[in-house]
Short mmCIF file of C-alpha atoms and ligand atoms in Angstrom, two decimals:
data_model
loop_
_atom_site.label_atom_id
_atom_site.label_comp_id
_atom_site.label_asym_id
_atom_site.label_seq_id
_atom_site.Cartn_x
_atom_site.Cartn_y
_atom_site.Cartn_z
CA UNK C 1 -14.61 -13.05 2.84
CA UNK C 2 -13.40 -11.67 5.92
CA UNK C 3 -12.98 -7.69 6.04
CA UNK C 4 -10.66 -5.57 3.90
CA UNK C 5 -8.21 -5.25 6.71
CA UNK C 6 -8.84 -1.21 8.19
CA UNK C 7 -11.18 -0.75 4.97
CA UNK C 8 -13.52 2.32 6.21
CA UNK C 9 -10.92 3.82 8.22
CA UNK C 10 -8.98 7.20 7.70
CA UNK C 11 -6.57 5.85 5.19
CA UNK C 12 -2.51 5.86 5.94
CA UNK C 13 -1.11 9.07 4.03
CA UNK C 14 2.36 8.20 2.88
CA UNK C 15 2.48 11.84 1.58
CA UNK C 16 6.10 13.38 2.37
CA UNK C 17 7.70 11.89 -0.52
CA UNK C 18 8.57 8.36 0.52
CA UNK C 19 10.66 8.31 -2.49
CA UNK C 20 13.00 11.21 -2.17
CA UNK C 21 13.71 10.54 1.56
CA UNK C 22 14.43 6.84 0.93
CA UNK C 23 17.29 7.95 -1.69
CA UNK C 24 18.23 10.41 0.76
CA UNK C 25 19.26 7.64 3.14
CA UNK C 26 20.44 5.11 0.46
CA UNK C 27 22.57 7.73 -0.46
CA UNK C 28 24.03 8.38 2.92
CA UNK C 29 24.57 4.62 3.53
CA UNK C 30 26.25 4.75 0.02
CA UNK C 31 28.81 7.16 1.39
CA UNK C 32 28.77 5.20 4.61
CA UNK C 33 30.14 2.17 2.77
CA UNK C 34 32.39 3.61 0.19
CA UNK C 35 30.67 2.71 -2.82
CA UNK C 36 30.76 4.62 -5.78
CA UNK C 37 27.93 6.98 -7.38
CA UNK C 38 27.10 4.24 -9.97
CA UNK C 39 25.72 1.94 -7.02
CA UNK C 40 23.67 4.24 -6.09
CA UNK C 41 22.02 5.05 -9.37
CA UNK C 42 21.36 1.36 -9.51
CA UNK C 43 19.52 1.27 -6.55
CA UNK C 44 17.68 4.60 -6.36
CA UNK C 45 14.85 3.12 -8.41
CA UNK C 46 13.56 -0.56 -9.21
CA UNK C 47 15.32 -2.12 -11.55
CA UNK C 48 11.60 -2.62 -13.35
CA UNK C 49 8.12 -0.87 -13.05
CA UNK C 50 5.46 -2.38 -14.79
CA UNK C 51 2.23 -0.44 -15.20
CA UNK C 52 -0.90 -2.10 -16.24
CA UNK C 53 -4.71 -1.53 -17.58
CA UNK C 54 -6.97 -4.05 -15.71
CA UNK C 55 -10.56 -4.10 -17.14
CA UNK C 56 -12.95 -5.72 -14.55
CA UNK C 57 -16.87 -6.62 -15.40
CA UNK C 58 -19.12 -4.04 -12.61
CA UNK C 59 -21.88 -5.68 -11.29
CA UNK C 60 -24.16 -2.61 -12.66
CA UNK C 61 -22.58 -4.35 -16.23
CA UNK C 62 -20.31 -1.88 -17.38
CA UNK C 63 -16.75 -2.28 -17.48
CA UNK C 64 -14.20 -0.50 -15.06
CA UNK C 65 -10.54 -0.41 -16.79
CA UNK C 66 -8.31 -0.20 -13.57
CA UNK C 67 -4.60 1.10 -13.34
CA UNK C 68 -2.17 -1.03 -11.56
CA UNK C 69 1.42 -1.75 -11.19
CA UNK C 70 4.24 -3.53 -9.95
CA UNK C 71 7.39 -3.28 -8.78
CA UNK C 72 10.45 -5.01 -8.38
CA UNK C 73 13.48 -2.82 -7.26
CA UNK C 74 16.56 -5.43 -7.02
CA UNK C 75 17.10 -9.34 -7.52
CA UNK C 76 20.44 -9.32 -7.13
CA UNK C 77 19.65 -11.63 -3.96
CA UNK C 78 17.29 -13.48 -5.69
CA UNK C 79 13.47 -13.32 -6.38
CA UNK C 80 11.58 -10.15 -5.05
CA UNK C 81 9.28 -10.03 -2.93
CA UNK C 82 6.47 -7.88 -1.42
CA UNK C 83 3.11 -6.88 -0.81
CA UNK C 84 0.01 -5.75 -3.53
CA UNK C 85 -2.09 -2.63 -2.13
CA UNK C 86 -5.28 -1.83 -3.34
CA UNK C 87 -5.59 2.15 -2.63
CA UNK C 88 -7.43 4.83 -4.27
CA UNK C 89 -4.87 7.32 -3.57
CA UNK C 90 -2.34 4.71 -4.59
CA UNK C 91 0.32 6.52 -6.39
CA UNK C 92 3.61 4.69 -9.11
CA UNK C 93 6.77 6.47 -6.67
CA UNK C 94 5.06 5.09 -3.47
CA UNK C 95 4.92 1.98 -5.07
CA UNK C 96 8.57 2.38 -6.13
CA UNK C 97 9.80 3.40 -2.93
CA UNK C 98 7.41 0.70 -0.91
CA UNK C 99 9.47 -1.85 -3.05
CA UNK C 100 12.50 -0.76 -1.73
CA UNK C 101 12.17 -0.94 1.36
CA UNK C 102 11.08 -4.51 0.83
CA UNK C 103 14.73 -4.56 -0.92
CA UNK C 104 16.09 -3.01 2.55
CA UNK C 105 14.40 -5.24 4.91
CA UNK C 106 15.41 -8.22 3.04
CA UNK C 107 18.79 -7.06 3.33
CA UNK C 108 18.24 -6.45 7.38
CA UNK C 109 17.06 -10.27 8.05
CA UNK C 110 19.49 -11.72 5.77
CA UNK C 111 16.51 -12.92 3.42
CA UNK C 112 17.46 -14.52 -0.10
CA UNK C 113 15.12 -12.20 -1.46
CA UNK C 114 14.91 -8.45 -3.22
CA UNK C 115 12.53 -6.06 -2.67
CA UNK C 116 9.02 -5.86 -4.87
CA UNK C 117 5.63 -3.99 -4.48
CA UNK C 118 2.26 -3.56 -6.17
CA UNK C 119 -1.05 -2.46 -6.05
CA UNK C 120 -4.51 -1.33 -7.74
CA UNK C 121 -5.46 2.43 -7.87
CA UNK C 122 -8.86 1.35 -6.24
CA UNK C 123 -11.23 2.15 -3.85
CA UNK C 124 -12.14 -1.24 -1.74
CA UNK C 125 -14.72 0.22 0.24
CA UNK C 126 -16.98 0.67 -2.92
CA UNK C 127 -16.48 -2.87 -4.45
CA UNK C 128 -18.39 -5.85 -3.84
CA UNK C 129 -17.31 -8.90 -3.05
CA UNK C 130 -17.29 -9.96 -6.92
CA UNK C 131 -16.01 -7.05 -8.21
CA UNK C 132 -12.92 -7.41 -5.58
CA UNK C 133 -12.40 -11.34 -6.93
CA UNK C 134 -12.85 -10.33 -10.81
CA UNK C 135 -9.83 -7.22 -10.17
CA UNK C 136 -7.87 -9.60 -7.85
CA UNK C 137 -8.07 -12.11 -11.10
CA UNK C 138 -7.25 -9.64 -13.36
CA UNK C 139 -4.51 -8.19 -11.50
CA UNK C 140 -2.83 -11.44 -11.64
CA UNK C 141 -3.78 -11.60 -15.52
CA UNK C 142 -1.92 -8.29 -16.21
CA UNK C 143 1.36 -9.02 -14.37
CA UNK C 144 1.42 -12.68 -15.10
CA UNK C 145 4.67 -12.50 -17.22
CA UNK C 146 7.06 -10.85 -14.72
CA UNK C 147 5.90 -12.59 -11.10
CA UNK C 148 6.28 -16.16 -10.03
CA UNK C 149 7.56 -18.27 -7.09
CA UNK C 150 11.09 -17.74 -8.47
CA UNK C 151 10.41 -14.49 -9.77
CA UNK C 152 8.82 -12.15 -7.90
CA UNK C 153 5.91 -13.13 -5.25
CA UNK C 154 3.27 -10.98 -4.10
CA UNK C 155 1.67 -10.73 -0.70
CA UNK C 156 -0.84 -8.82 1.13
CA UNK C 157 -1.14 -5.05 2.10
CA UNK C 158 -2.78 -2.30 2.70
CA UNK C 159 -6.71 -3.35 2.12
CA UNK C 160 -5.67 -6.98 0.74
CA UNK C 161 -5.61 -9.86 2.32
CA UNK C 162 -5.49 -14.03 3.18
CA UNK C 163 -8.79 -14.10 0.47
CA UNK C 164 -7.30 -12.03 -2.22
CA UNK C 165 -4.51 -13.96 -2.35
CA UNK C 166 -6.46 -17.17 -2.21
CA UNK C 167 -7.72 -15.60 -5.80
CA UNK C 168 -4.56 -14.65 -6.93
CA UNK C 169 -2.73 -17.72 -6.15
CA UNK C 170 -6.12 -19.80 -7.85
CA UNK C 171 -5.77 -17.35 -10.50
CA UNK C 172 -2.28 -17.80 -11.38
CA UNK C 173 -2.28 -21.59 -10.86
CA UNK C 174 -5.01 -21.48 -13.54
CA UNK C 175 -2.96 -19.80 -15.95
CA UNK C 176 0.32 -21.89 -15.26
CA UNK C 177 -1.72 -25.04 -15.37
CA UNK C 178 -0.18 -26.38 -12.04
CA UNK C 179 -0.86 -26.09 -8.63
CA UNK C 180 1.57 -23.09 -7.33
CA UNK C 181 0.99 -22.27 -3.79
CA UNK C 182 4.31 -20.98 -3.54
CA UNK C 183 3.29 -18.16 -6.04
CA UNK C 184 2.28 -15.79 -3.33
CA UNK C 185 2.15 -15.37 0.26
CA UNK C 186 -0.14 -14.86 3.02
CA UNK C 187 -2.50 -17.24 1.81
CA UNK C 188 -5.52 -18.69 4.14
CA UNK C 189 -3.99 -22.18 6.37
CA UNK C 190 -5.57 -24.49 4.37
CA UNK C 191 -4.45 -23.26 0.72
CA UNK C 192 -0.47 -23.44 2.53
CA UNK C 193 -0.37 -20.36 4.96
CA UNK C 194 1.78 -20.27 6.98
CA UNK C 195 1.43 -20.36 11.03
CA UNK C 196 1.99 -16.63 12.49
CA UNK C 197 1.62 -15.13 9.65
CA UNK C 198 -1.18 -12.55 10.42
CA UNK C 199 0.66 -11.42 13.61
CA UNK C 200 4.26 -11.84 11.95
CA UNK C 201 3.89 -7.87 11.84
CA UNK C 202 3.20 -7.05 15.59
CA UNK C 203 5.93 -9.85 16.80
CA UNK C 204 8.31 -8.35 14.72
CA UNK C 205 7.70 -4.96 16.23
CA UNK C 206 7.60 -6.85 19.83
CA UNK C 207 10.64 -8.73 19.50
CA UNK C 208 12.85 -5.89 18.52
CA UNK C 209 11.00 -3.60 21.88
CA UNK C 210 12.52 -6.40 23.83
CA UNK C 211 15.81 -5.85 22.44
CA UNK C 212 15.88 -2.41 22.67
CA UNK C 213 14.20 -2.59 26.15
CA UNK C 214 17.83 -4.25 27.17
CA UNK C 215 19.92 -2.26 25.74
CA UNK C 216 18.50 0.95 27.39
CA UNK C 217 18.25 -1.31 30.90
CA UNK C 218 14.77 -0.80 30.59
CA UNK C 219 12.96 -3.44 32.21
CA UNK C 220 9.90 -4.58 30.42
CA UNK C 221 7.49 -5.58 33.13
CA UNK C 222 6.56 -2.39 34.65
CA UNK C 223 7.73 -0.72 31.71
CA UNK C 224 5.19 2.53 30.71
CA UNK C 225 4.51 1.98 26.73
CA UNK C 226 2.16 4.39 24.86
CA UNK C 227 0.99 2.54 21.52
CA UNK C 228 0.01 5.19 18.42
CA UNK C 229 -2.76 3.36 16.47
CA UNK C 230 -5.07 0.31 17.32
CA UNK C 231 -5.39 -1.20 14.25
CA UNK C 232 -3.88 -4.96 13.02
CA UNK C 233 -0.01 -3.67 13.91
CA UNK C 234 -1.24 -1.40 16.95
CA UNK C 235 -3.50 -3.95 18.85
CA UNK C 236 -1.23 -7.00 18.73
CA UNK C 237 1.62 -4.57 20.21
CA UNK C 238 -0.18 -3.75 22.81
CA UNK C 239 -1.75 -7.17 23.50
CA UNK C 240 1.85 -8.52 23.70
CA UNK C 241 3.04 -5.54 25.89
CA UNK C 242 0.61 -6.75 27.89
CA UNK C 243 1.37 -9.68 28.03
CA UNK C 244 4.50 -9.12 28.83
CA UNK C 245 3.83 -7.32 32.04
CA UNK C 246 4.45 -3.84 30.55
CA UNK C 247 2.34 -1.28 31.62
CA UNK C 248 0.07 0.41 28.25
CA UNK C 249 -0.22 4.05 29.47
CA UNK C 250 -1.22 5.14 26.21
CA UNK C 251 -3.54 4.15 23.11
CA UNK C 252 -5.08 6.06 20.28
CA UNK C 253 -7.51 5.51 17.04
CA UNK C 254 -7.55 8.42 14.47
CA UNK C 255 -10.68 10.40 16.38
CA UNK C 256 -8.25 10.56 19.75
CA UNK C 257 -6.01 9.24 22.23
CA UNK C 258 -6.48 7.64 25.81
CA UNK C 259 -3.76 8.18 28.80
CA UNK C 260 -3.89 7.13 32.04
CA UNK C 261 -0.39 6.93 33.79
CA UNK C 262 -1.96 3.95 35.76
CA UNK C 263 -2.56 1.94 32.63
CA UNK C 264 -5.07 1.24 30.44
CA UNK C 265 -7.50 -1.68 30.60
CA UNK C 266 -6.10 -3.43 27.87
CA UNK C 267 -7.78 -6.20 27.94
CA UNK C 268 -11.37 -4.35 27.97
CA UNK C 269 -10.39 -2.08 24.81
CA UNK C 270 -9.58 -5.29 22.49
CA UNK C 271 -12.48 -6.31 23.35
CA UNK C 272 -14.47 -3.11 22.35
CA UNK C 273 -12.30 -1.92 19.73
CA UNK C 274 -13.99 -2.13 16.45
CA UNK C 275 -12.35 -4.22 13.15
CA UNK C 276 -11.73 -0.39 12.06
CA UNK C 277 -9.08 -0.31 14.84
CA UNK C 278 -11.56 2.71 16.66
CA UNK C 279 -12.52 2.16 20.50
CA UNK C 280 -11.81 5.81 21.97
CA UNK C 281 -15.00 7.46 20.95
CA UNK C 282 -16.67 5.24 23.82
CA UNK C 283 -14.98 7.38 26.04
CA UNK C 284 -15.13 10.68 27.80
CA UNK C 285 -11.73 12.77 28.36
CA UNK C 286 -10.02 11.56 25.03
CA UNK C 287 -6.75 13.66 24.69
CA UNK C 288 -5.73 14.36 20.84
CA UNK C 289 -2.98 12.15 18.89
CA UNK C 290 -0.71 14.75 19.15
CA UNK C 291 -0.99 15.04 23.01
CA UNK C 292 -0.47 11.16 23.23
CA UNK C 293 2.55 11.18 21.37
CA UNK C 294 4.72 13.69 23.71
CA UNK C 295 3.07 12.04 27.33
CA UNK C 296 5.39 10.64 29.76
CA UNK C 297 6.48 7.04 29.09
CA UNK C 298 9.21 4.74 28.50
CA UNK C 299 8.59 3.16 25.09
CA UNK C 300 6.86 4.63 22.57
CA UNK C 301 5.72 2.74 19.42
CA UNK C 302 4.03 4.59 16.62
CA UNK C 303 1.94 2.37 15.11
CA UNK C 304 -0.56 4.53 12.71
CA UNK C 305 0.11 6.64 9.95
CA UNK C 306 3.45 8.23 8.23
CA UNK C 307 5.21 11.67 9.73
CA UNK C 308 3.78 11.55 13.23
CA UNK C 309 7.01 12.51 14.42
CA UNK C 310 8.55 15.56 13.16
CA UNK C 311 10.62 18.97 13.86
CA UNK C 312 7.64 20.40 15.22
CA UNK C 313 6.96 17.84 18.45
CA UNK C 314 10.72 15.45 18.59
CA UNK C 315 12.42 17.87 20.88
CA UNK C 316 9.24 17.12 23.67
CA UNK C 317 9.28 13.49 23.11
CA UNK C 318 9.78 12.00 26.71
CA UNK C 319 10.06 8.28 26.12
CA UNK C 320 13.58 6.80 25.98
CA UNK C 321 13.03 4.57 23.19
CA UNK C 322 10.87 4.87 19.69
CA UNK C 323 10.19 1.68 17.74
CA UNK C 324 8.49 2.52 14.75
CA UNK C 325 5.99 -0.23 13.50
CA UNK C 326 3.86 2.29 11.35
CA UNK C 327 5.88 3.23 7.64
CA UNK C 328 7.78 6.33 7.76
CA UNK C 329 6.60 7.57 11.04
CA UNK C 330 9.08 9.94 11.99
CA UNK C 331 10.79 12.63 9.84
CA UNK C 332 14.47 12.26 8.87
CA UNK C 333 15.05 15.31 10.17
CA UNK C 334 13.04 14.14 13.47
CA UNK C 335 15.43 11.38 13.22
CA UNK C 336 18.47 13.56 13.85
CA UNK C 337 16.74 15.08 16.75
CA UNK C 338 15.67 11.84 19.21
CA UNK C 339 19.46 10.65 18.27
CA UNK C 340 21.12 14.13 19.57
CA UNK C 341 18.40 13.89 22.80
CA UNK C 342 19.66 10.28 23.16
CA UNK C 343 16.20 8.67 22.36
CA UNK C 344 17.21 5.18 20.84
CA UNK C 345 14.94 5.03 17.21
CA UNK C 346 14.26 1.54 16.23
CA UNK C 347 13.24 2.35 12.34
CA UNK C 348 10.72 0.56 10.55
CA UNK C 349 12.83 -1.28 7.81
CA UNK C 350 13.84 -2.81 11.08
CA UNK C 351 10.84 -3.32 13.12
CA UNK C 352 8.56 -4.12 10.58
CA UNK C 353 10.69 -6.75 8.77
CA UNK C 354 8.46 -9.76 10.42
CA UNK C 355 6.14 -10.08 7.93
CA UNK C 356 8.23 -10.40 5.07
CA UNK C 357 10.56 -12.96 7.14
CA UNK C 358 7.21 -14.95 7.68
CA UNK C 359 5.93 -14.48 4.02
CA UNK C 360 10.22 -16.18 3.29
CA UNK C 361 8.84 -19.06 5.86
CA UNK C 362 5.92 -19.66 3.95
CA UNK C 363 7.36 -19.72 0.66
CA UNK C 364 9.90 -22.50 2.19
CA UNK C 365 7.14 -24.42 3.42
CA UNK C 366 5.37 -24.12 0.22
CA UNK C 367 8.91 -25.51 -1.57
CA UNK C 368 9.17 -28.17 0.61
CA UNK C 369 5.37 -29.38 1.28
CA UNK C 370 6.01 -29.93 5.28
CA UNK C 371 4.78 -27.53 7.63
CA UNK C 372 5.72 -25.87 10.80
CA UNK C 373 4.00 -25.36 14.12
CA UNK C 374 3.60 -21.46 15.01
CA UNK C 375 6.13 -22.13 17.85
CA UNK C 376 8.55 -22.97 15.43
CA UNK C 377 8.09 -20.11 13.20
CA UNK C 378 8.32 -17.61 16.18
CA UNK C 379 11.26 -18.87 17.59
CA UNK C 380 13.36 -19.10 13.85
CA UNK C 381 11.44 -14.97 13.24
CA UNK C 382 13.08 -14.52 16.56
CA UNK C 383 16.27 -15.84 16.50
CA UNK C 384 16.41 -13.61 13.15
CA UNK C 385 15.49 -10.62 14.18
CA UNK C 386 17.19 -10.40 17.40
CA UNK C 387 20.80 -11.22 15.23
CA UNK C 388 19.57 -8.23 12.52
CA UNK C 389 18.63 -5.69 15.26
CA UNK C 390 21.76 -6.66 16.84
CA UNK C 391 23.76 -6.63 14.16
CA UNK C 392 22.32 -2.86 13.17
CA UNK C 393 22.98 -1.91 17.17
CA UNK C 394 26.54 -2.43 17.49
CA UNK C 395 26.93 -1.11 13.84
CA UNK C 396 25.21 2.59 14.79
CA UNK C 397 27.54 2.59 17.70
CA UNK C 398 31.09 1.34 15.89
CA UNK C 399 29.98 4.43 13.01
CA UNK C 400 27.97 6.53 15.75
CA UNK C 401 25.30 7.13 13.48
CA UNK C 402 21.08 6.71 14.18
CA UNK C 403 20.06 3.64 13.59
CA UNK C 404 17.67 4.04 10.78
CA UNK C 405 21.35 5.08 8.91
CA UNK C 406 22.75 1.86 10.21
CA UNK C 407 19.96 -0.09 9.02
CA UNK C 408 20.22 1.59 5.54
CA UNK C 409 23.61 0.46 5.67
CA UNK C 410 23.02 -3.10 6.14
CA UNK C 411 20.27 -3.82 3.56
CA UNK C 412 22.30 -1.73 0.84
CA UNK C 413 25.35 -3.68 1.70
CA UNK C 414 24.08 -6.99 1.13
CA UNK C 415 22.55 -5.76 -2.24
CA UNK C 416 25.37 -3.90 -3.85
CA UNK C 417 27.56 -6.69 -2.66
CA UNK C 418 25.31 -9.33 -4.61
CA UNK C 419 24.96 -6.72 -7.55
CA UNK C 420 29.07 -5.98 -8.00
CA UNK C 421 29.66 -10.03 -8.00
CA UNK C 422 26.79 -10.33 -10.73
CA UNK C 423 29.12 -8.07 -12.43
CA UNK C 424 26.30 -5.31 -12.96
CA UNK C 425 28.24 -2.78 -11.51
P1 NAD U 501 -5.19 -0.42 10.37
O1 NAD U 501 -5.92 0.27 9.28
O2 NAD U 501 -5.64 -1.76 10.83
O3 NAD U 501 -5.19 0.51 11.68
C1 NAD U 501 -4.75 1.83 11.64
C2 NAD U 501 -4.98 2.43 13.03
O4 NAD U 501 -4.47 3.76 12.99
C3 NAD U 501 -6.45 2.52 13.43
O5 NAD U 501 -6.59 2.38 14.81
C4 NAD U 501 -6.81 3.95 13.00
O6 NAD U 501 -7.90 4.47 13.74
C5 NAD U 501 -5.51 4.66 13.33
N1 NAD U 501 -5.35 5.90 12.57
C6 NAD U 501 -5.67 6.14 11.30
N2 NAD U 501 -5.41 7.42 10.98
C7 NAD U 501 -4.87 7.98 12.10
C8 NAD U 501 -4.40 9.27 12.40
N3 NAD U 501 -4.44 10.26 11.52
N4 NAD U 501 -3.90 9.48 13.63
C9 NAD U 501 -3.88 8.49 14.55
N5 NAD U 501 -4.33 7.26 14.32
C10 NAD U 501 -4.82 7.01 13.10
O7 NAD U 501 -3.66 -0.43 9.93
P2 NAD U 501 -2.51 -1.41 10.44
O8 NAD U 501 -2.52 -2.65 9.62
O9 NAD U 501 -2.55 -1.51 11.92
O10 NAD U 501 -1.24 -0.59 9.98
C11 NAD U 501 -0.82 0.61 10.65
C12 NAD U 501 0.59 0.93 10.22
O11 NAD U 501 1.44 -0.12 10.63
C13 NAD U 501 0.81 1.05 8.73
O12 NAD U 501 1.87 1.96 8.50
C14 NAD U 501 1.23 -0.32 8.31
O13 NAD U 501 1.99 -0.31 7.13
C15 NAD U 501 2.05 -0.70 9.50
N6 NAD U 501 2.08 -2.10 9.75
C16 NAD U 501 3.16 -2.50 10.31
C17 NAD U 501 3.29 -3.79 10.60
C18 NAD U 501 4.56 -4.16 11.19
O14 NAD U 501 4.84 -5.28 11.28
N7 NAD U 501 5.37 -3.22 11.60
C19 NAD U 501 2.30 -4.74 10.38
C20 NAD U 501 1.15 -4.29 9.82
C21 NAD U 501 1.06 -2.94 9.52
#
């Protein structure tokens, strides 16, 4: 098996309570829209949270009993959908409000899905390779009744990935008796991946910098773009900035940050970065994370951990754009802040709806048994995306409210919409 993707690595802290400030903003886009209190109590939680007791055989002999849970916050739309974390500091209201931002960024690229999430309160890093198949089994055991391709399908997270589904999927095939690719998503190529799907994340992010990048008349080549993280999200970004003949003034792993207003030697640091996402510590003159984040450019693209962003350092922000590919980068009241300094604040239910729109693409190629080429799959994730982030755009300036708001605003439309003609509300 390949690594635990950032496994060993200072571990994302989703700690401001993802859950309150998500309700906080569903609320708002409830009053937005005109929609009575009784929506919103609806969609404040998931419709279902399962918890479950997962005993798993240690190689020492003994027997581990394992909490997990999943869930699965609307299917008005249709099945749910979302990732399975395995995280010792995993808590049940992350997982809650994880799952509805799935809900929310199906909504935002127009997905005929709702939103789902799950995980393992685990530790990764301290497993073996057989200890991480018999829990991935198991997992799949425990939740077996409520997920399934037209259910609710899983796919990976934090510290999962293409081989832990491979196991799930086997798993669950196993238990149904028939082969059922189309169970779960982000499986390896050969067991009916899909093409893109590993960097469906950082294109995502990329595609909606572009758009941005035009609607501030910021040209892209020559454009100065300091990158927060250089993990799986933060090193694709800034391979495609590259690419695209930006300029990466800025890079940083959790030990530091590197700025040069000259740009960075890209091309050099993927090369050297570890599969931890860490590459400053090979160099001298490392500024800290904080210092990165309020340097001169003109894009900015947080790409680590939650609440980098915040009262204490948004009023000496300099870049004239923030896409946020990390979760919950920036405070809401941070939000309010870039919007009344005029910094345009592409949120993450936005920018970081590519992977779910690729794990939709793989599920339909799963349905259908015929398979696209990864040029195909970009251009239909782009021709998606570019609609939703326009669509979210002109909406924040018809209601001249942030964007995050306006995004809000979309994904709870489409789900109270679908809700009130089910006649649940
Ligand atoms: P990763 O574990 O591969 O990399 C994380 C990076 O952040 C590493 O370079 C690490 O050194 C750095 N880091 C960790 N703690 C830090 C800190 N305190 N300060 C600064 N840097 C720190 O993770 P990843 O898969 O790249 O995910 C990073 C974030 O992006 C997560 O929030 C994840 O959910 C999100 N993500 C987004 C997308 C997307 O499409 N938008 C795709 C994948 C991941």
């Amino acid at each position: 098996m390949g690594k635990i993707d950032g496994a060993g690595e200072e571990i994302e802290k989703e700690t401001f309570n993802l859950l309150t400030s998500t309700q906080i903003v569903i609320r708002d886009a409830i009053d937005e829209l005109g929609l009575n209190q009784g929506m919103y109590h609806l969609l404040k939680e998931p419709l279902r949270t399962f918890e479950v007791r997962i005993p798993v055989r240690m190689d020492d002999g003994s027997t581990k009993i394992f909490t997990g849970f999943r869930a699965q916050h609307n299917d008005a739309l249709g099945p749910t959908m979302g990732g399975v974390r395995f995280h010792h500091q995993l808590k049940e209201d992350d997982v809650k409000a994880l799952s509805m931002w799935m809900s929310l960024k199906c909504g935002i690229a127009d997905l005929p899905f709702g939103g789902g999430k799950g995980g393992v309160i685990c530790n990764p890093r301290t497993m073996s390779f057989g200890e991480l198949e018999r829990l991935s089994r198991g997992y799949v055991r425990a939740i077996s009744q409520i997920v399934g391709p037209t259910k609710d399908i899983p796919a990976p997270d934090m510290y999962t990935n293409s081989q832990i589904m491979a196991w799930m999927m086997d798993e669950y095939s196993r238990l149904r008796q028939f082969d059922s690719p189309g169970f779960i998503t982000g499986k390896p190529l050969v067991l009916g991946g899909s093409e893109g799907r590993e960097k469906a994340g950082a294109k995502g992010v990329t595609i909606c910098i572009e758009e941005a990048a035009k609607k501030r008349g910021v040209n892209l080549k020559g454009a100065r773009v300091i990158v927060q993280g250089f993990g799986n999200a933060g090193s694709f970004i800034a391979k495609f900035m590259h690419e695209a003949g930006a300029i990466v003034v800025g890079i940083s792993d959790v030990y530091g940050a590197l700025y040069d207003p000259d740009g960075l030697h890209i091309d050099y640091l993927l090369h050297r970065r570890d599969s931890f996402g860490t590459v400053t510590t090979l160099f001298e003159g490392a500024i800290s994370n904080q210092e990165l984040l309020e340097q001169d450019c003109d894009i900015l693209v947080p790409a680590a951990i939650s609440n980098q962003i915040t009262v204490e350092n948004a009023g000496s922000i300099k870049a004239k754009i923030v896409v946020e590919a990390a979760n919950g980068p920036t405070t809401l009241e941070a939000t309010r802040i870039l919007a009344e300094r005029g910094i345009l604040l592409v949120p993450d239910v936005l920018a970081g709806a590519g992977g779910v729109t690729v794990s939709y693409f793989e599920w339909i190629q799963n349905k259908q048994g015929y398979y696209w080429s990864e040029e195909e799959i970009e251009e239909k994730l782009r021709s998606r995306l570019v609609k939703s982030f326009n669509e979210i755009y002109e909406l924040a300036q018809d209601r001249q409210v942030h964007m995050r708001l306006a995004a809000y605003i979309v994904g709870v439309r489409k789900m109270a919409e679908a809700s009130s003609y089910r006649g649940w509300i």
